[in-house]
Amino acid sequence: MFLLVLRTLVVYVLIVAAMRLMGKKQLGELQPSELVSTILISNLASLSIESPDVPLVTSMLTVFLIVACEILVSALCVRFRRAQRLVSGRPRIVMREGVIDQKRLKELRFTPDDLLEALRAKDIFELSDVALAIVETNGSVSVQRTFEADSAANGALGLKPPKAKLPSLPIIIDGDWADDSLEFLGLTREWALKQLRQKHTALGDVLLFLCNDAGETQLVAKNAQREKTKGGA
């Protein structure tokens, strides 16, 4: 009995340490690789407690091997956007201006009930109140309300809506093109490159380049490019 309690306490401490190593993202919505790692770790932890004949060191080595793999995958995803897309996929637009993209919904294997449930979780019960709905890589749904539905005061007071009806979307992320956003906004790579030339910024120096449906843009350069610009100034 004492041995079981001791093994349980040791496993608890080591698993807490392992989860700390994997980072705070584990405490929120999980990406596919993170979910797999968490499930495997929980199974190995229970095996270590329930099977006294299995050496504790052996069980913990496999746990920390999984942790090491998760850290390596995370580092690759930070360094290479293609690796991130391969492991986690990418956000997909499923609704705009109250209209459901049925083709995209089928690609994601989302049923209309799944979408409606996600909207209700955001306190949205009318499709016409949705300006934009995006399925994130962790399966959650982010929703932008229409201007009129965003607050009771906007429509009731007859306030004039802003020039841009939809939120800004990233068209370049870490020097890589977000073609879905370009297509959605009706823009081309040539147009975006022209905007970058006007801002004296190369494609590889872009951390984020966002644009909305009114053509308003926002550029966030990489730190190295910012320091170079300051030095040149």
mmCIF file of C-alpha atoms in Angstrom:
data_model
loop_
_atom_site.group_PDB
_atom_site.id
_atom_site.type_symbol
_atom_site.label_atom_id
_atom_site.label_comp_id
_atom_site.label_asym_id
_atom_site.label_seq_id
_atom_site.Cartn_x
_atom_site.Cartn_y
_atom_site.Cartn_z
ATOM 1 C CA MET A 1 0.000 0.000 0.000
ATOM 2 C CA PHE A 2 2.806 2.382 0.945
ATOM 3 C CA LEU A 3 4.606 1.560 -2.327
ATOM 4 C CA LEU A 4 1.463 2.369 -4.353
ATOM 5 C CA VAL A 5 1.050 5.739 -2.610
ATOM 6 C CA LEU A 6 4.721 6.547 -3.150
ATOM 7 C CA ARG A 7 4.605 5.636 -6.854
ATOM 8 C CA THR A 8 1.447 7.738 -7.272
ATOM 9 C CA LEU A 9 3.067 10.789 -5.686
ATOM 10 C CA VAL A 10 6.249 10.395 -7.748
ATOM 11 C CA VAL A 11 4.260 10.006 -10.977
ATOM 12 C CA TYR A 12 2.123 13.039 -10.093
ATOM 13 C CA VAL A 13 5.164 15.261 -9.538
ATOM 14 C CA LEU A 14 6.874 14.068 -12.720
ATOM 15 C CA ILE A 15 3.750 14.508 -14.887
ATOM 16 C CA VAL A 16 3.251 18.043 -13.558
ATOM 17 C CA ALA A 17 6.886 18.770 -14.467
ATOM 18 C CA ALA A 18 6.359 17.247 -17.924
ATOM 19 C CA MET A 19 3.270 19.369 -18.593
ATOM 20 C CA ARG A 20 5.167 22.479 -17.480
ATOM 21 C CA LEU A 21 7.889 21.655 -19.985
ATOM 22 C CA MET A 22 5.307 21.354 -22.762
ATOM 23 C CA GLY A 23 4.079 24.900 -22.108
ATOM 24 C CA LYS A 24 0.908 26.767 -21.175
ATOM 25 C CA LYS A 25 -0.882 25.867 -24.428
ATOM 26 C CA GLN A 26 -1.560 22.473 -22.909
ATOM 27 C CA LEU A 27 -3.896 24.131 -20.409
ATOM 28 C CA GLY A 28 -6.154 25.592 -23.116
ATOM 29 C CA GLU A 29 -7.397 24.389 -26.491
ATOM 30 C CA LEU A 30 -5.200 21.576 -27.788
ATOM 31 C CA GLN A 31 -3.722 21.170 -31.246
ATOM 32 C CA PRO A 32 -3.799 17.606 -32.709
ATOM 33 C CA SER A 33 -0.178 16.783 -31.761
ATOM 34 C CA GLU A 34 -0.705 18.191 -28.253
ATOM 35 C CA LEU A 35 -3.872 16.154 -27.769
ATOM 36 C CA VAL A 36 -2.079 12.954 -28.822
ATOM 37 C CA SER A 37 0.821 13.708 -26.457
ATOM 38 C CA THR A 38 -1.544 14.405 -23.558
ATOM 39 C CA ILE A 39 -3.484 11.162 -24.107
ATOM 40 C CA LEU A 40 -0.286 9.094 -24.330
ATOM 41 C CA ILE A 41 1.144 10.698 -21.198
ATOM 42 C CA SER A 42 -2.043 10.049 -19.217
ATOM 43 C CA ASN A 43 -2.073 6.388 -20.314
ATOM 44 C CA LEU A 44 1.594 5.903 -19.420
ATOM 45 C CA ALA A 45 1.052 7.587 -16.066
ATOM 46 C CA SER A 46 -1.858 5.303 -15.192
ATOM 47 C CA LEU A 47 0.208 2.282 -16.277
ATOM 48 C CA SER A 48 3.035 3.353 -13.970
ATOM 49 C CA ILE A 49 0.639 3.519 -11.015
ATOM 50 C CA GLU A 50 -1.378 0.376 -11.718
ATOM 51 C CA SER A 51 1.523 -1.922 -12.658
ATOM 52 C CA PRO A 52 4.059 -2.190 -9.799
ATOM 53 C CA ASP A 53 6.009 -4.762 -11.831
ATOM 54 C CA VAL A 54 6.864 -2.109 -14.433
ATOM 55 C CA PRO A 55 9.974 -0.144 -13.368
ATOM 56 C CA LEU A 56 9.082 3.461 -12.593
ATOM 57 C CA VAL A 57 12.188 4.770 -14.359
ATOM 58 C CA THR A 58 11.235 2.985 -17.579
ATOM 59 C CA SER A 59 7.723 4.448 -17.557
ATOM 60 C CA MET A 60 8.968 7.964 -16.872
ATOM 61 C CA LEU A 61 11.579 7.733 -19.623
ATOM 62 C CA THR A 62 8.817 7.071 -22.167
ATOM 63 C CA VAL A 63 6.827 10.015 -20.786
ATOM 64 C CA PHE A 64 9.736 12.415 -21.177
ATOM 65 C CA LEU A 65 10.497 10.984 -24.619
ATOM 66 C CA ILE A 66 6.979 12.028 -25.678
ATOM 67 C CA VAL A 67 7.538 15.441 -24.082
ATOM 68 C CA ALA A 68 10.800 15.815 -26.007
ATOM 69 C CA CYS A 69 9.030 14.900 -29.260
ATOM 70 C CA GLU A 70 6.273 17.461 -28.581
ATOM 71 C CA ILE A 71 8.825 20.202 -27.839
ATOM 72 C CA LEU A 72 10.704 19.323 -31.043
ATOM 73 C CA VAL A 73 7.505 19.408 -33.117
ATOM 74 C CA SER A 74 6.543 22.751 -31.554
ATOM 75 C CA ALA A 75 9.978 24.184 -32.341
ATOM 76 C CA LEU A 76 9.722 23.004 -35.957
ATOM 77 C CA CYS A 77 6.259 24.552 -36.269
ATOM 78 C CA VAL A 78 7.588 27.889 -34.990
ATOM 79 C CA ARG A 79 10.546 27.763 -37.382
ATOM 80 C CA PHE A 80 8.753 26.442 -40.467
ATOM 81 C CA ARG A 81 5.185 27.423 -41.399
ATOM 82 C CA ARG A 82 4.862 24.411 -43.704
ATOM 83 C CA ALA A 83 5.548 22.129 -40.752
ATOM 84 C CA GLN A 84 2.860 23.960 -38.781
ATOM 85 C CA ARG A 85 0.354 23.475 -41.611
ATOM 86 C CA LEU A 86 1.259 19.783 -41.847
ATOM 87 C CA VAL A 87 0.829 19.174 -38.103
ATOM 88 C CA SER A 88 -2.052 21.525 -37.250
ATOM 89 C CA GLY A 89 -3.646 22.518 -40.549
ATOM 90 C CA ARG A 90 -4.814 26.110 -41.027
ATOM 91 C CA PRO A 91 -7.851 28.223 -40.140
ATOM 92 C CA ARG A 92 -10.721 27.960 -42.636
ATOM 93 C CA ILE A 93 -13.511 30.430 -43.320
ATOM 94 C CA VAL A 94 -16.932 28.736 -43.141
ATOM 95 C CA MET A 95 -19.278 31.756 -43.127
ATOM 96 C CA ARG A 96 -19.274 35.299 -44.415
ATOM 97 C CA GLU A 97 -22.024 37.885 -44.318
ATOM 98 C CA GLY A 98 -24.508 35.314 -43.049
ATOM 99 C CA VAL A 99 -23.856 32.829 -45.879
ATOM 100 C CA ILE A 100 -22.516 29.347 -45.078
ATOM 101 C CA ASP A 101 -19.730 27.971 -47.272
ATOM 102 C CA GLN A 102 -21.190 24.488 -47.636
ATOM 103 C CA LYS A 103 -18.236 23.130 -49.618
ATOM 104 C CA ARG A 104 -15.769 24.202 -46.931
ATOM 105 C CA LEU A 105 -18.066 22.825 -44.248
ATOM 106 C CA LYS A 106 -18.000 19.379 -45.903
ATOM 107 C CA GLU A 107 -14.215 19.512 -46.274
ATOM 108 C CA LEU A 108 -13.904 20.068 -42.533
ATOM 109 C CA ARG A 109 -16.533 17.383 -41.812
ATOM 110 C CA PHE A 110 -18.558 19.991 -39.918
ATOM 111 C CA THR A 111 -22.305 19.384 -39.850
ATOM 112 C CA PRO A 112 -24.760 22.322 -39.843
ATOM 113 C CA ASP A 113 -25.605 21.329 -36.260
ATOM 114 C CA ASP A 114 -21.923 21.653 -35.296
ATOM 115 C CA LEU A 115 -21.818 25.141 -36.778
ATOM 116 C CA LEU A 116 -25.052 26.246 -35.141
ATOM 117 C CA GLU A 117 -23.893 24.891 -31.790
ATOM 118 C CA ALA A 118 -20.643 26.846 -32.107
ATOM 119 C CA LEU A 119 -22.593 30.016 -32.949
ATOM 120 C CA ARG A 120 -24.934 29.525 -29.994
ATOM 121 C CA ALA A 121 -21.882 29.213 -27.747
ATOM 122 C CA LYS A 122 -21.038 32.755 -28.907
ATOM 123 C CA ASP A 123 -24.610 33.898 -28.118
ATOM 124 C CA ILE A 124 -25.464 34.137 -31.821
ATOM 125 C CA PHE A 125 -28.822 32.678 -32.867
ATOM 126 C CA GLU A 126 -29.318 34.369 -36.257
ATOM 127 C CA LEU A 127 -27.121 33.582 -39.257
ATOM 128 C CA SER A 128 -27.589 37.131 -40.490
ATOM 129 C CA ASP A 129 -25.728 38.375 -37.396
ATOM 130 C CA VAL A 130 -22.507 36.690 -38.570
ATOM 131 C CA ALA A 131 -20.064 38.778 -40.598
ATOM 132 C CA LEU A 132 -17.330 36.127 -40.549
ATOM 133 C CA ALA A 133 -16.897 32.683 -38.960
ATOM 134 C CA ILE A 134 -13.567 30.857 -38.960
ATOM 135 C CA VAL A 135 -12.830 27.298 -37.830
ATOM 136 C CA GLU A 136 -9.478 27.492 -36.036
ATOM 137 C CA THR A 137 -6.813 24.771 -36.145
ATOM 138 C CA ASN A 138 -7.861 23.501 -32.699
ATOM 139 C CA GLY A 139 -11.470 23.029 -33.864
ATOM 140 C CA SER A 140 -12.907 26.087 -32.134
ATOM 141 C CA VAL A 141 -14.964 28.622 -34.086
ATOM 142 C CA SER A 142 -14.132 32.340 -34.022
ATOM 143 C CA VAL A 143 -16.971 34.675 -34.987
ATOM 144 C CA GLN A 144 -17.095 38.328 -36.048
ATOM 145 C CA ARG A 145 -20.552 39.862 -35.615
ATOM 146 C CA THR A 146 -22.029 42.292 -38.104
ATOM 147 C CA PHE A 147 -21.846 45.953 -37.103
ATOM 148 C CA GLU A 148 -25.596 46.134 -36.465
ATOM 149 C CA ALA A 149 -25.589 43.001 -34.296
ATOM 150 C CA ASP A 150 -22.392 43.773 -32.409
ATOM 151 C CA SER A 151 -24.170 45.936 -29.876
ATOM 152 C CA ALA A 152 -27.765 46.874 -29.320
ATOM 153 C CA ALA A 153 -26.724 50.529 -29.356
ATOM 154 C CA ASN A 154 -25.225 50.477 -32.857
ATOM 155 C CA GLY A 155 -28.396 49.601 -34.729
ATOM 156 C CA ALA A 156 -30.737 51.331 -32.292
ATOM 157 C CA LEU A 157 -28.902 54.673 -32.470
ATOM 158 C CA GLY A 158 -28.432 54.491 -36.219
ATOM 159 C CA LEU A 159 -24.659 54.914 -35.968
ATOM 160 C CA LYS A 160 -22.802 55.016 -39.265
ATOM 161 C CA PRO A 161 -20.796 51.809 -39.745
ATOM 162 C CA PRO A 162 -17.052 51.972 -40.414
ATOM 163 C CA LYS A 163 -15.685 51.835 -43.941
ATOM 164 C CA ALA A 164 -14.487 48.260 -43.460
ATOM 165 C CA LYS A 165 -17.324 45.790 -42.904
ATOM 166 C CA LEU A 166 -15.107 42.796 -42.107
ATOM 167 C CA PRO A 167 -12.076 42.392 -39.817
ATOM 168 C CA SER A 168 -8.530 42.492 -41.142
ATOM 169 C CA LEU A 169 -7.235 39.171 -42.444
ATOM 170 C CA PRO A 170 -3.574 38.119 -42.727
ATOM 171 C CA ILE A 171 -2.432 37.907 -46.340
ATOM 172 C CA ILE A 172 1.230 37.313 -45.452
ATOM 173 C CA ILE A 173 2.312 35.381 -42.354
ATOM 174 C CA ASP A 174 5.995 35.101 -41.511
ATOM 175 C CA GLY A 175 7.005 35.737 -45.123
ATOM 176 C CA ASP A 176 4.559 33.166 -46.499
ATOM 177 C CA TRP A 177 1.402 33.829 -48.517
ATOM 178 C CA ALA A 178 -2.067 33.243 -47.058
ATOM 179 C CA ASP A 179 -3.787 32.566 -50.382
ATOM 180 C CA ASP A 180 -7.182 31.888 -48.794
ATOM 181 C CA SER A 181 -7.279 35.433 -47.419
ATOM 182 C CA LEU A 182 -6.112 36.902 -50.736
ATOM 183 C CA GLU A 183 -8.866 35.049 -52.573
ATOM 184 C CA PHE A 184 -11.476 36.041 -50.003
ATOM 185 C CA LEU A 185 -10.546 39.740 -50.290
ATOM 186 C CA GLY A 186 -10.284 39.577 -54.079
ATOM 187 C CA LEU A 187 -6.613 40.609 -54.024
ATOM 188 C CA THR A 188 -3.525 39.342 -55.836
ATOM 189 C CA ARG A 189 0.037 38.704 -54.815
ATOM 190 C CA GLU A 190 1.154 41.416 -57.245
ATOM 191 C CA TRP A 191 -1.021 43.963 -55.430
ATOM 192 C CA ALA A 192 0.398 42.917 -52.051
ATOM 193 C CA LEU A 193 3.997 43.076 -53.316
ATOM 194 C CA LYS A 194 3.338 46.577 -54.626
ATOM 195 C CA GLN A 195 2.122 47.596 -51.170
ATOM 196 C CA LEU A 196 5.284 46.137 -49.623
ATOM 197 C CA ARG A 197 7.503 48.008 -52.094
ATOM 198 C CA GLN A 198 5.788 51.243 -51.109
ATOM 199 C CA LYS A 199 6.629 50.437 -47.488
ATOM 200 C CA HIS A 200 10.229 49.501 -48.449
ATOM 201 C CA THR A 201 9.811 46.017 -46.995
ATOM 202 C CA ALA A 202 10.805 42.704 -48.590
ATOM 203 C CA LEU A 203 8.521 39.664 -48.462
ATOM 204 C CA GLY A 204 10.955 37.764 -46.234
ATOM 205 C CA ASP A 205 10.975 40.621 -43.695
ATOM 206 C CA VAL A 206 7.214 40.465 -43.068
ATOM 207 C CA LEU A 207 5.912 38.950 -39.846
ATOM 208 C CA LEU A 208 2.286 39.920 -40.524
ATOM 209 C CA PHE A 209 0.652 41.867 -43.335
ATOM 210 C CA LEU A 210 -3.068 42.344 -42.832
ATOM 211 C CA CYS A 211 -5.769 43.860 -45.008
ATOM 212 C CA ASN A 212 -9.526 44.372 -44.711
ATOM 213 C CA ASP A 213 -12.282 44.605 -47.305
ATOM 214 C CA ALA A 214 -11.826 48.397 -47.491
ATOM 215 C CA GLY A 215 -8.224 47.988 -48.638
ATOM 216 C CA GLU A 216 -6.803 49.259 -45.339
ATOM 217 C CA THR A 217 -3.524 47.512 -44.519
ATOM 218 C CA GLN A 218 -1.332 46.965 -41.490
ATOM 219 C CA LEU A 219 2.283 45.804 -41.667
ATOM 220 C CA VAL A 220 4.195 44.158 -38.823
ATOM 221 C CA ALA A 221 7.851 43.666 -39.762
ATOM 222 C CA LYS A 222 10.111 41.073 -38.213
ATOM 223 C CA ASN A 223 12.311 42.291 -35.357
ATOM 224 C CA ALA A 224 15.489 42.092 -37.439
ATOM 225 C CA GLN A 225 13.942 44.309 -40.121
ATOM 226 C CA ARG A 226 12.732 46.814 -37.491
ATOM 227 C CA GLU A 227 16.234 47.097 -36.006
ATOM 228 C CA LYS A 228 17.701 47.520 -39.497
ATOM 229 C CA THR A 229 15.204 50.281 -40.279
ATOM 230 C CA LYS A 230 15.982 52.096 -37.033
ATOM 231 C CA GLY A 231 19.695 51.836 -37.694
ATOM 232 C CA GLY A 232 19.295 53.210 -41.210
ATOM 233 C CA ALA A 233 17.184 56.078 -39.925
#
